Coordinates of C-alpha atoms in Angstrom, one line a residue:
Y25 CA -3.0 32.8 -39.7
D26 CA -5.9 30.6 -38.7
L27 CA -4.9 27.1 -39.5
P28 CA -7.1 24.2 -38.4
I29 CA -5.6 21.7 -36.0
V30 CA -7.1 18.2 -36.3
V31 CA -6.7 15.9 -33.3
V32 CA -7.7 12.2 -33.5
D33 CA -8.5 10.9 -30.0
D34 CA -10.7 8.0 -28.9
D35 CA -11.2 9.4 -25.6
I36 CA -14.7 11.0 -24.9
S37 CA -13.3 13.8 -22.8
P38 CA -12.2 17.0 -24.5
P39 CA -8.5 17.0 -25.6
K40 CA -6.0 18.9 -23.4
F41 CA -4.3 21.3 -25.8
I42 CA -3.5 25.0 -25.8
N43 CA -6.0 26.7 -28.1
L44 CA -4.3 29.1 -30.6
V45 CA -6.5 31.6 -32.6
F46 CA -4.9 34.2 -34.8
D47 CA -1.5 33.6 -33.0
T48 CA -3.2 34.7 -29.7
L49 CA -3.3 32.3 -26.6
V50 CA -7.0 31.8 -25.6
V51 CA -7.0 31.6 -21.8
Q52 CA -9.7 29.3 -20.5
N53 CA -11.1 29.1 -16.9
Q54 CA -8.5 28.1 -14.4
S55 CA -9.2 24.5 -13.2
T56 CA -9.3 23.5 -9.6
N57 CA -10.3 19.9 -10.4
L58 CA -7.5 18.5 -12.4
D59 CA -8.1 15.5 -14.7
R60 CA -5.8 12.8 -16.2
G61 CA -3.5 14.4 -18.7
D62 CA -3.7 18.0 -17.4
I63 CA 0.1 17.8 -17.0
A64 CA 2.8 16.0 -18.9
F65 CA 6.5 15.2 -17.8
V66 CA 9.1 16.8 -19.9
E67 CA 12.3 16.0 -18.0
Y68 CA 13.9 13.5 -15.6
F69 CA 17.4 13.8 -14.4
A70 CA 18.8 11.5 -11.7
D71 CA 22.5 11.0 -12.5
T72 CA 24.4 13.6 -10.4
N73 CA 27.6 11.7 -11.3
L74 CA 27.3 13.0 -14.9
D75 CA 26.9 16.5 -13.7
P76 CA 27.6 17.0 -10.0
V77 CA 26.4 20.7 -10.1
Q78 CA 23.0 19.7 -11.4
A79 CA 20.7 18.3 -8.7
R80 CA 18.3 15.5 -9.4
H81 CA 15.1 16.8 -10.6
F82 CA 12.0 16.5 -12.9
G83 CA 10.0 18.8 -15.1
F84 CA 6.4 18.9 -16.2
V85 CA 4.3 21.2 -18.4
L86 CA 0.8 22.3 -17.6
L87 CA -1.7 21.4 -20.3
T88 CA -4.5 23.4 -18.8
D89 CA -4.8 26.6 -16.8
I90 CA -4.6 25.9 -13.0
A91 CA -6.0 28.0 -10.2
G92 CA -3.8 29.3 -7.4
G93 CA -3.6 27.1 -4.3
Q94 CA -4.1 23.9 -6.3
V95 CA -1.9 21.1 -5.0
I96 CA -0.3 18.3 -7.2
N97 CA 1.4 15.6 -5.3
F98 CA 4.4 13.7 -6.8
S99 CA 5.9 10.5 -5.5
D100 CA 8.8 8.3 -6.4
Q101 CA 7.1 5.4 -4.5
G102 CA 5.9 2.7 -6.9
W103 CA 2.2 1.7 -7.2
R104 CA 1.1 -1.9 -6.8
E105 CA -1.6 -3.0 -9.2
D106 CA -1.9 -6.4 -7.5
A107 CA -2.6 -4.8 -4.2
S108 CA -4.2 -1.5 -5.3
D109 CA -1.9 0.5 -3.0
W110 CA 1.5 2.0 -2.7
Q111 CA 4.5 -0.3 -2.4
S112 CA 5.8 -0.8 1.1
T113 CA 8.7 1.5 1.0
T114 CA 9.8 4.7 2.6
E115 CA 10.0 6.6 -0.7
G116 CA 8.8 10.1 -0.7
H117 CA 5.8 12.3 -1.6
L118 CA 6.2 16.0 -2.5
A119 CA 3.3 18.5 -2.5
W120 CA 3.6 21.2 -5.1
T121 CA 1.4 24.2 -4.7
V122 CA 0.4 26.6 -7.5
P123 CA 1.1 30.3 -6.7
S124 CA -1.8 32.5 -5.7
G125 CA -2.3 34.0 -9.1
G126 CA -2.7 30.6 -10.9
L127 CA -0.7 29.5 -13.8
V128 CA -1.6 29.2 -17.6
A129 CA -1.3 26.2 -19.8
G130 CA 2.2 25.9 -21.3
T131 CA 4.0 26.8 -18.1
V132 CA 6.9 24.5 -17.5
V133 CA 7.8 23.6 -13.8
F134 CA 11.0 22.0 -12.6
V135 CA 11.1 20.4 -9.2
T136 CA 14.5 19.7 -7.6
N137 CA 14.8 17.0 -4.9
D138 CA 18.0 18.2 -3.3
V139 CA 18.3 18.2 0.5
A140 CA 15.4 20.6 0.6
P141 CA 13.1 20.4 -2.4
S142 CA 12.5 23.4 -4.5
A143 CA 10.4 24.4 -7.5
S144 CA 11.0 26.9 -10.3
V145 CA 7.5 28.1 -9.9
G146 CA 5.1 27.8 -6.9
S147 CA 6.2 26.1 -3.8
V148 CA 7.1 22.5 -2.9
S149 CA 7.4 20.5 0.4
L150 CA 8.1 17.0 1.4
S151 CA 4.8 15.5 2.7
A152 CA 6.0 11.8 3.4
G153 CA 9.1 9.6 3.3
T154 CA 12.3 10.4 1.4
F155 CA 12.0 11.6 -2.2
S156 CA 15.2 10.8 -4.1
L157 CA 15.3 9.9 -7.8
D158 CA 17.4 6.8 -8.3
V159 CA 20.1 6.8 -11.0
N160 CA 19.3 3.0 -11.6
G161 CA 15.6 3.8 -12.4
D162 CA 12.7 5.3 -10.7
Q163 CA 9.2 6.6 -11.4
V164 CA 7.4 10.0 -10.8
L165 CA 3.7 9.6 -10.2
A166 CA 1.5 12.7 -10.1
Y167 CA -1.7 12.7 -8.3
T168 CA -4.3 14.9 -6.5
G169 CA -6.2 14.1 -3.4
T170 CA -4.4 12.3 -0.6
K171 CA -1.7 9.5 -0.3
A172 CA -4.5 7.3 1.1
D173 CA -6.9 8.1 -1.8
P174 CA -4.9 9.3 -4.8
F175 CA -6.4 10.4 -8.1
F176 CA -3.6 9.8 -10.6
I177 CA -3.2 12.5 -13.3
A178 CA 0.2 11.5 -14.9
A179 CA 3.1 9.2 -14.6
L180 CA 6.7 8.8 -15.8
N181 CA 8.5 5.5 -15.5
A182 CA 12.2 5.6 -15.9
T183 CA 13.0 2.0 -14.8
D184 CA 15.8 -0.1 -16.1
D185 CA 13.3 -2.8 -17.4
N186 CA 11.3 -0.3 -19.4
L187 CA 7.9 -1.7 -18.5
W188 CA 4.9 -1.3 -16.2
N189 CA 5.1 -4.1 -13.8
P190 CA 1.7 -5.4 -12.5
A191 CA 3.4 -7.1 -9.5
P192 CA 6.5 -5.0 -8.8
G193 CA 7.2 -6.6 -5.4
T194 CA 9.3 -4.4 -3.1
S195 CA 11.7 -2.9 -5.5
Q196 CA 11.9 0.9 -5.1
R197 CA 12.7 1.1 -8.9
H198 CA 9.5 -0.6 -10.2
T199 CA 5.8 0.4 -10.4
S200 CA 2.6 -0.8 -12.0
L201 CA 0.7 1.6 -14.3
P202 CA -1.4 3.7 -11.9
P203 CA -5.1 3.2 -12.1
G204 CA -7.0 5.4 -14.7
L205 CA -3.8 6.3 -16.7
T206 CA -3.0 5.1 -20.1
N207 CA 0.4 4.1 -21.4
D208 CA 1.8 6.6 -24.0
L209 CA -1.1 9.0 -23.3
T210 CA -1.1 10.0 -19.6
A211 CA 1.8 7.7 -18.5
N212 CA 5.1 7.4 -20.2
L213 CA 8.0 4.8 -20.2
M214 CA 11.4 6.4 -20.5

Protein backbone atom coordinates (compact mmCIF):
# COMPACT_ATOMS: atom_id res chain seq x y z
CA TYR A 1 0.00 0.00 0.00
CA ASP A 2 1.41 3.36 -0.97
CA LEU A 3 -0.33 5.94 1.20
CA PRO A 4 0.87 9.53 1.18
CA ILE A 5 2.25 10.95 4.42
CA VAL A 6 1.71 14.67 4.84
CA VAL A 7 3.96 16.52 7.26
CA VAL A 8 3.41 20.17 8.13
CA ASP A 9 6.62 21.71 9.42
CA ASP A 10 7.71 25.35 9.41
CA ASP A 11 11.37 24.34 9.74
CA ILE A 12 13.29 24.74 6.44
CA SER A 13 15.41 21.63 7.02
CA PRO A 14 14.09 18.28 5.78
CA PRO A 15 11.87 16.42 8.27
CA LYS A 16 13.42 13.57 10.23
CA PHE A 17 11.10 10.64 9.56
CA ILE A 18 11.51 7.06 8.45
CA ASN A 19 10.53 6.79 4.78
CA LEU A 20 8.18 3.87 4.06
CA VAL A 21 7.45 2.84 0.46
CA PHE A 22 5.37 -0.27 -0.34
CA ASP A 23 5.90 -1.47 3.26
CA THR A 24 9.69 -1.48 2.74
CA LEU A 25 12.11 0.58 4.81
CA VAL A 26 14.17 2.83 2.56
CA VAL A 27 17.66 3.04 4.06
CA GLN A 28 19.31 6.39 3.53
CA ASN A 29 23.01 7.22 3.77
CA GLN A 30 24.32 6.87 7.29
CA SER A 31 25.01 10.23 8.87
CA THR A 32 28.19 11.17 10.68
CA ASN A 33 27.06 14.75 11.29
CA LEU A 34 24.00 14.65 13.47
CA ASP A 35 21.48 17.45 13.44
CA ARG A 36 18.92 18.65 15.93
CA GLY A 37 16.09 16.17 16.16
CA ASP A 38 18.04 13.18 14.84
CA ILE A 39 17.18 11.36 18.08
CA ALA A 40 14.14 11.56 20.36
CA PHE A 41 13.82 10.45 23.98
CA VAL A 42 11.29 7.69 24.57
CA GLU A 43 11.86 6.76 28.22
CA TYR A 44 13.11 8.16 31.52
CA PHE A 45 13.18 6.11 34.72
CA ALA A 46 14.72 7.38 37.96
CA ASP A 47 12.68 5.90 40.80
CA THR A 48 14.45 2.76 41.96
CA ASN A 49 12.22 2.78 45.07
CA LEU A 50 9.26 1.77 42.89
CA ASP A 51 11.19 -1.04 41.24
CA PRO A 52 14.48 -1.85 42.98
CA VAL A 53 15.35 -4.44 40.32
CA GLN A 54 15.16 -1.88 37.53
CA ALA A 55 18.15 0.46 37.33
CA ARG A 56 17.87 4.15 36.53
CA HIS A 57 17.92 4.60 32.79
CA PHE A 58 16.74 6.55 29.77
CA GLY A 59 15.87 5.49 26.24
CA PHE A 60 16.00 7.18 22.86
CA VAL A 61 15.14 6.32 19.26
CA LEU A 62 17.26 7.11 16.22
CA LEU A 63 15.34 9.17 13.67
CA THR A 64 18.07 8.86 11.06
CA ASP A 65 20.64 6.21 10.13
CA ILE A 66 23.89 6.75 12.03
CA ALA A 67 27.33 5.56 10.96
CA GLY A 68 29.48 3.33 13.13
CA GLY A 69 31.83 5.14 15.49
CA GLN A 70 29.59 8.21 15.87
CA VAL A 71 29.57 9.48 19.47
CA ILE A 72 26.57 11.08 21.14
CA ASN A 73 27.11 12.59 24.58
CA PHE A 74 24.40 12.65 27.25
CA SER A 75 24.43 14.74 30.40
CA ASP A 76 22.24 15.18 33.44
CA GLN A 77 24.06 18.47 34.10
CA GLY A 78 21.81 21.46 33.51
CA TRP A 79 22.48 24.20 30.97
CA ARG A 80 22.48 27.88 31.97
CA GLU A 81 20.98 30.13 29.30
CA ASP A 82 21.95 33.20 31.33
CA ALA A 83 25.64 32.16 31.28
CA SER A 84 25.72 30.17 27.99
CA ASP A 85 27.46 27.36 29.85
CA TRP A 86 26.91 24.25 31.95
CA GLN A 87 25.79 24.68 35.55
CA SER A 88 28.52 24.56 38.18
CA THR A 89 27.83 21.03 39.39
CA THR A 90 29.61 17.71 39.31
CA GLU A 91 26.82 16.00 37.38
CA GLY A 92 27.90 13.60 34.71
CA HIS A 93 28.46 13.24 31.01
CA LEU A 94 28.21 9.91 29.20
CA ALA A 95 29.70 9.15 25.79
CA TRP A 96 27.66 6.61 23.78
CA THR A 97 29.31 5.13 20.66
CA VAL A 98 27.45 3.59 17.72
CA PRO A 99 28.70 0.05 16.92
CA SER A 100 31.01 -0.35 13.92
CA GLY A 101 28.29 -1.45 11.48
CA GLY A 102 26.16 1.64 12.15
CA LEU A 103 22.50 1.72 13.14
CA VAL A 104 19.33 2.39 11.17
CA ALA A 105 16.55 4.84 11.90
CA GLY A 106 14.01 3.34 14.28
CA THR A 107 16.60 1.68 16.51
CA VAL A 108 15.76 2.19 20.19
CA VAL A 109 18.65 2.41 22.65
CA PHE A 110 18.43 2.16 26.44
CA VAL A 111 21.24 3.55 28.59
CA THR A 112 21.47 2.45 32.21
CA ASN A 113 23.33 4.62 34.66
CA ASP A 114 24.05 2.04 37.30
CA VAL A 115 27.45 1.71 39.04
CA ALA A 116 28.95 1.16 35.59
CA PRO A 117 26.87 2.63 32.74
CA SER A 118 25.70 0.23 30.04
CA ALA A 119 23.78 0.44 26.76
CA SER A 120 21.42 -2.00 25.05
CA VAL A 121 23.20 -1.29 21.74
CA GLY A 122 26.65 0.20 21.22
CA SER A 123 28.95 1.11 24.09
CA VAL A 124 28.79 3.81 26.74
CA SER A 125 31.31 5.26 29.17
CA LEU A 126 31.39 7.98 31.79
CA SER A 127 33.39 10.92 30.42
CA ALA A 128 32.97 13.46 33.26
CA GLY A 129 31.39 13.85 36.70
CA THR A 130 28.75 11.53 38.16
CA PHE A 131 25.74 10.64 36.00
CA SER A 132 22.77 9.74 38.20
CA LEU A 133 19.16 10.51 37.33
CA ASP A 134 17.41 12.12 40.32
CA VAL A 135 14.01 10.78 41.40
CA ASN A 136 13.01 14.37 42.31
CA GLY A 137 13.59 15.55 38.74
CA ASP A 138 16.48 15.84 36.34
CA GLN A 139 17.29 16.35 32.69
CA VAL A 140 19.05 14.46 29.94
CA LEU A 141 20.71 16.67 27.34
CA ALA A 142 22.09 15.03 24.17
CA TYR A 143 24.88 16.66 22.23
CA THR A 144 27.72 16.03 19.82
CA GLY A 145 31.09 17.70 19.98
CA THR A 146 32.76 18.33 23.31
CA LYS A 147 31.56 19.45 26.72
CA ALA A 148 33.40 22.73 26.10
CA ASP A 149 31.69 23.21 22.70
CA PRO A 150 28.44 21.21 22.62
CA PHE A 151 26.08 21.00 19.64
CA PHE A 152 22.75 20.05 21.24
CA ILE A 153 20.60 17.58 19.29
CA ALA A 154 17.83 16.71 21.81
CA ALA A 155 16.78 17.29 25.41
CA LEU A 156 14.42 15.82 27.97
CA ASN A 157 13.47 17.82 31.05
CA ALA A 158 11.88 15.81 33.85
CA THR A 159 12.05 18.47 36.54
CA ASP A 160 9.50 18.96 39.26
CA ASP A 161 8.57 22.48 38.07
CA ASN A 162 7.88 21.33 34.47
CA LEU A 163 9.53 24.31 32.77
CA TRP A 164 12.70 25.41 31.05
CA ASN A 165 14.34 27.79 33.52
CA PRO A 166 16.36 30.60 31.86
CA ALA A 167 18.36 31.15 35.08
CA PRO A 168 18.37 27.79 36.89
CA GLY A 169 20.91 28.79 39.53
CA THR A 170 22.82 25.86 40.98
CA SER A 171 20.00 23.34 41.34
CA GLN A 172 21.00 20.03 39.81
CA ARG A 173 17.36 19.39 38.93
CA HIS A 174 16.84 22.44 36.69
CA THR A 175 18.01 23.48 33.26
CA SER A 176 17.48 26.10 30.61
CA LEU A 177 16.38 25.11 27.13
CA PRO A 178 19.69 24.31 25.38
CA PRO A 179 20.59 26.61 22.47
CA GLY A 180 19.24 25.63 19.08
CA LEU A 181 16.56 23.30 20.45
CA THR A 182 12.82 23.96 20.25
CA ASN A 183 10.39 23.03 23.00
CA ASP A 184 7.98 20.25 21.96
CA LEU A 185 9.99 19.54 18.83
CA THR A 186 13.60 18.71 19.69
CA ALA A 187 13.27 19.25 23.46
CA ASN A 188 10.49 17.93 25.67
CA LEU A 189 9.17 18.57 29.15
CA MET A 190 8.01 15.54 31.06
